[in-house]
Tab-separated table of C-alpha atoms in Angstrom:
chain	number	residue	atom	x	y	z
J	1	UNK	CA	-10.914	12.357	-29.473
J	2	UNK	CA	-9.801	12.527	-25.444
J	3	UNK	CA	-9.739	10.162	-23.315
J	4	UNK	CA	-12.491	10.593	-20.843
J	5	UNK	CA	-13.672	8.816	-17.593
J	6	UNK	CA	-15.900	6.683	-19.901
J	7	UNK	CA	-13.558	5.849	-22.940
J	8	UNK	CA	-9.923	5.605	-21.525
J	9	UNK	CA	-9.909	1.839	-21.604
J	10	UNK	CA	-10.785	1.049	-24.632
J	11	UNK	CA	-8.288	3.965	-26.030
J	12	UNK	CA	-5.806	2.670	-23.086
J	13	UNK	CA	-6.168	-1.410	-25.252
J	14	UNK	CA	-5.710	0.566	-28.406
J	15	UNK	CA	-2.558	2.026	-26.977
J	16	UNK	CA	-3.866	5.588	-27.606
J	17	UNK	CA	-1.120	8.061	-26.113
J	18	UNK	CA	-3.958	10.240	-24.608
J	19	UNK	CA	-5.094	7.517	-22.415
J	20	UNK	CA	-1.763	6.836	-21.071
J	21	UNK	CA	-1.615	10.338	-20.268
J	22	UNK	CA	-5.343	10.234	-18.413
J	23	UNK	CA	-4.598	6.938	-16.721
J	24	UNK	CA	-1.277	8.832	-15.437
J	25	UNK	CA	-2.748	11.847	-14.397
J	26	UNK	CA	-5.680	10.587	-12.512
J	27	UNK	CA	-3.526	7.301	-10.771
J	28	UNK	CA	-0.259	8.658	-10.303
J	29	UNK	CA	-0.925	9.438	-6.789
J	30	UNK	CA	-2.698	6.462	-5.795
J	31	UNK	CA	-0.096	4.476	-7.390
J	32	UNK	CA	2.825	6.416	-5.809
J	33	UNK	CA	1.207	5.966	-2.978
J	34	UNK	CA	1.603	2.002	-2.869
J	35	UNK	CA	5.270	2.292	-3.945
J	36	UNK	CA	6.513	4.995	-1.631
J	37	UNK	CA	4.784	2.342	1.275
J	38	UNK	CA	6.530	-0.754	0.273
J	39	UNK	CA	9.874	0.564	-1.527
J	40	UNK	CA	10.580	3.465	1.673
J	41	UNK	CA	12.614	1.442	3.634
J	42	UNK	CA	15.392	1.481	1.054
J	43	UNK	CA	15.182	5.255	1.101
J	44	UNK	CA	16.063	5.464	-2.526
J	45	UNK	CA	13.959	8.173	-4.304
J	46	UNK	CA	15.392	6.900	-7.684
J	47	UNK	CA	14.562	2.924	-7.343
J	48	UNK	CA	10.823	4.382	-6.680
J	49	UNK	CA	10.552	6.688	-9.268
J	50	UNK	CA	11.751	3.918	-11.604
J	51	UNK	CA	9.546	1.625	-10.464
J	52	UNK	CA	6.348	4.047	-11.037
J	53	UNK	CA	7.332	3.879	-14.197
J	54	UNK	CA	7.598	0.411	-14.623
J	55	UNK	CA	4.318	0.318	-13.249
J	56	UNK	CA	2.904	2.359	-16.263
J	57	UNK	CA	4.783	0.771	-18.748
J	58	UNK	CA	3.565	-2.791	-17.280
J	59	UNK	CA	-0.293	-1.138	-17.199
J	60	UNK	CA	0.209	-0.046	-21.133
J	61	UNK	CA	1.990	-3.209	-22.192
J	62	UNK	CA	-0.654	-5.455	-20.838
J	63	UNK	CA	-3.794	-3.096	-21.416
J	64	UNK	CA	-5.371	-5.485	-23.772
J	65	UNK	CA	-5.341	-8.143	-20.960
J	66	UNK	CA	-7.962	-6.346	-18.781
J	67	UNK	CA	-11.539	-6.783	-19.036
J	68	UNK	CA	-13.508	-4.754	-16.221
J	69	UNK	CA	-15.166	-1.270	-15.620
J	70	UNK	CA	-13.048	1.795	-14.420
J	71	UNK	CA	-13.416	0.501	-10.621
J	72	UNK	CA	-12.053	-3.063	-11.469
J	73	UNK	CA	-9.298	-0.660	-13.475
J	74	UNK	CA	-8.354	0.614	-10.408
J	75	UNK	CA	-7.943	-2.682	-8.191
J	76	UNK	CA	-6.169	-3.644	-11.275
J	77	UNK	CA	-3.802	-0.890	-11.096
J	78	UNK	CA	-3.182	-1.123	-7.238
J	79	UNK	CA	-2.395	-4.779	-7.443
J	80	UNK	CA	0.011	-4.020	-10.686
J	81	UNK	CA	1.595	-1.460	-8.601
J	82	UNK	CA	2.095	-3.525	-5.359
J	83	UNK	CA	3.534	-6.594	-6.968
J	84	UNK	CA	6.075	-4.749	-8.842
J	85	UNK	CA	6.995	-2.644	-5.657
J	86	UNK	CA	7.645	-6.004	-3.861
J	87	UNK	CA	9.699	-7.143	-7.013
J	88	UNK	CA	11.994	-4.276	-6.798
J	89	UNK	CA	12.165	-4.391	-2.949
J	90	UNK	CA	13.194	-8.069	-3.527
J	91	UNK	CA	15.390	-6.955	-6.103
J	92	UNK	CA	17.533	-4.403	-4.136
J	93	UNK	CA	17.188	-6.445	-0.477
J	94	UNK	CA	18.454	-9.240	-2.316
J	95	UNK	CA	21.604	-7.308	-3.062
J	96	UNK	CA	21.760	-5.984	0.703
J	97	UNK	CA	21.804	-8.176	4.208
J	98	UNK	CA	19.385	-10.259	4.326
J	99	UNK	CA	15.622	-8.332	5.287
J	100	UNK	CA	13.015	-10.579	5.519
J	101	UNK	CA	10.327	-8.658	3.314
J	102	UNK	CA	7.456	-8.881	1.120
J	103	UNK	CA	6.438	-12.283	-0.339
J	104	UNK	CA	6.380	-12.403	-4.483
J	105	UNK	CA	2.633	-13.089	-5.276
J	106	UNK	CA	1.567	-14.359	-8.998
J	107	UNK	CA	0.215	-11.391	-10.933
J	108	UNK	CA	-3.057	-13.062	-11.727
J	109	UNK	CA	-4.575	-13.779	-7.788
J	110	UNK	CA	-7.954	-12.081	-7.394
J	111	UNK	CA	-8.316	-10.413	-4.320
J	112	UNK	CA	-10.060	-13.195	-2.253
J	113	UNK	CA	-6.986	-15.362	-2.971
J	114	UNK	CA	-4.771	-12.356	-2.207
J	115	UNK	CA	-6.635	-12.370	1.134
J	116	UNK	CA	-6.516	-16.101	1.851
J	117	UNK	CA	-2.587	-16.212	0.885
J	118	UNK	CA	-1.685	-12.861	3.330
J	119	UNK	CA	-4.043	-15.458	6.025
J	120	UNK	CA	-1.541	-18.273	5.710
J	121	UNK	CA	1.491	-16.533	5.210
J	122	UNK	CA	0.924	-14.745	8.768
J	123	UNK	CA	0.523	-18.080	9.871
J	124	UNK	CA	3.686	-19.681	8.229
J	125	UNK	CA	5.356	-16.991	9.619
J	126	UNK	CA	4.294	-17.479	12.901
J	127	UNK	CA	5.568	-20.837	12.462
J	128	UNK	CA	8.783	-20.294	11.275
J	129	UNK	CA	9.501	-17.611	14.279
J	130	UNK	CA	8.888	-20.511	16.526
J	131	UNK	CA	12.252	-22.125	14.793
J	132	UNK	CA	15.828	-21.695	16.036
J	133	UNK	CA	17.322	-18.638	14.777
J	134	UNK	CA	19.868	-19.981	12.052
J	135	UNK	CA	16.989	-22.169	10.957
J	136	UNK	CA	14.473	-19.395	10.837
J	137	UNK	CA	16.866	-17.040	8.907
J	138	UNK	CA	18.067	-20.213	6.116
J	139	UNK	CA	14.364	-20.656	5.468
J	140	UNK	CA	14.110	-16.916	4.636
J	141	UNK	CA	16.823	-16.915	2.718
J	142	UNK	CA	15.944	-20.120	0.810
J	143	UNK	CA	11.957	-19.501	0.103
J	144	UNK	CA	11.296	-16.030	0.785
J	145	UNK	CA	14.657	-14.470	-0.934
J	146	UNK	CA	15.338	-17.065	-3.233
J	147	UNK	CA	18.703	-17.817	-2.413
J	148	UNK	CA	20.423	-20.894	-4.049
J	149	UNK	CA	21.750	-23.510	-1.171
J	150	UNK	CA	25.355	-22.527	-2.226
J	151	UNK	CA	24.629	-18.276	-1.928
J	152	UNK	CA	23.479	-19.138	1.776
J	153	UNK	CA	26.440	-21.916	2.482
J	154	UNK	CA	28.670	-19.270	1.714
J	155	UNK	CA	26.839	-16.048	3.527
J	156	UNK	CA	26.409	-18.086	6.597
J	157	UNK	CA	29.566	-20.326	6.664
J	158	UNK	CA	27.924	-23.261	6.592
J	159	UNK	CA	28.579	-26.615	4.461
J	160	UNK	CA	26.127	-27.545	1.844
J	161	UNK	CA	24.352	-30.851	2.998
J	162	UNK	CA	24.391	-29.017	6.588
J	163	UNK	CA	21.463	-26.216	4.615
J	164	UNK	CA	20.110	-29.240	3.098
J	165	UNK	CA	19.629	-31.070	6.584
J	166	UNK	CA	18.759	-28.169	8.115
J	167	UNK	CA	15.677	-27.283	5.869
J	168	UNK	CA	14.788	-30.620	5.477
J	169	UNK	CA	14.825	-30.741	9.149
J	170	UNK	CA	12.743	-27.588	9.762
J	171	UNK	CA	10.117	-28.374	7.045
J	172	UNK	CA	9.524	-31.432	8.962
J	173	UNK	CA	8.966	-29.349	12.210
J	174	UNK	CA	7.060	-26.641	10.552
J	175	UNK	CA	4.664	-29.877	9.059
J	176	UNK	CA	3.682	-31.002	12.569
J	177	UNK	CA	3.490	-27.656	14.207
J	178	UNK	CA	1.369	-26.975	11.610
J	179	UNK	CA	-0.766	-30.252	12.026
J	180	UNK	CA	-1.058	-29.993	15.291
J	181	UNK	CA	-3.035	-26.402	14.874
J	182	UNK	CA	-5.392	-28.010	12.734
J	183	UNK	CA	-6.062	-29.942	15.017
J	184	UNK	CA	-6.955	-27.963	18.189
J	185	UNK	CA	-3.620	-26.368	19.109
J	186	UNK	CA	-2.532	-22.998	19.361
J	187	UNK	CA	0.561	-20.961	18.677
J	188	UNK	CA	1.128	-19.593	22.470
């Protein structure tokens, strides 16, 4: 038997080759697609085409745990493929000067809390542009790159309890900036 518009999940869960084939045939562009957008900036053709097929390999590994139709397969798919595009972007920034890029997500958001988190991330980082430079770029660092207090003491020449003061510092800013727009203010 083939795998068919109708049958390739159930042959994709039984780890059927011919499925694996059919899923990569009709979502390789789609899913190339999402990559190419997030992974471009490091202009490395290799670190994408690796990561497409990570994305497969993640998609047949964890085939059992989908439940859906074919178009639930392919939101399924797109989010697989953007989260591990942002984990090797993190990946290979991490290793560069520091880029402020893509936020890791959990695997398992559905699209409405997707939405919500993208919603309050813009605003975080709204807030956290309104923050002196050094502090702005150790918060970065710290939650968005997941540097260690020691990497970033030694990449910005600054002592340890000086990070530590610092981000206590601006978390304390960033919680009454933050109240403050709850409460009627704005961010201009």
């Amino acid at each position: 038997m083939k795998s068919t518009e109708k049958n390739f999940i159930k042959r994709l869960k039984r780890h059927e080759e011919d499925a694996l084939e059919y899923i990569v045939e009709q979502y390789l562009p789609l899913v190339k697609g999402i990559t190419q957008k997030i992974l471009s900036p490091l202009k490395n053709n290799g670190l994408i085409d690796e990561c497409i097929n990570d994305i497969f390999l993640s998609i047949w590994n964890h085939s059992k745990k989908f439940h859906g139709n074919s178009e639930d397969f392919k939101k399924w798919i797109c989010v697989i493929s953007r989260f591990k595009s942002i984990d090797y972007y993190r990946k290979a920034t991490k290793k560069k000067e520091l880029i402020s890029g893509e936020i890791e997500v959990n695997n398992e958001k559905s699209v409405e809390d997707e939405l919500i988190f993208l919603e309050n991330r813009n605003e975080l980082i709204a807030l956290i542009n309104l923050l002196e430079p050094i502090d702005r770029e150790i918060l970065i660092m710290k939650y968005f790159l997941d540097y260690k207090t020691d990497e970033i003491s030694t990449k910005l020449g600054i002592t340890r309890s000086a990070i530590e003061n610092r981000i206590y510092r601006s978390k304390k800013k960033l919680s009454k900036k933050a109240t403050s727009l709850t409460l009627g203010g704005s961010l201009i």
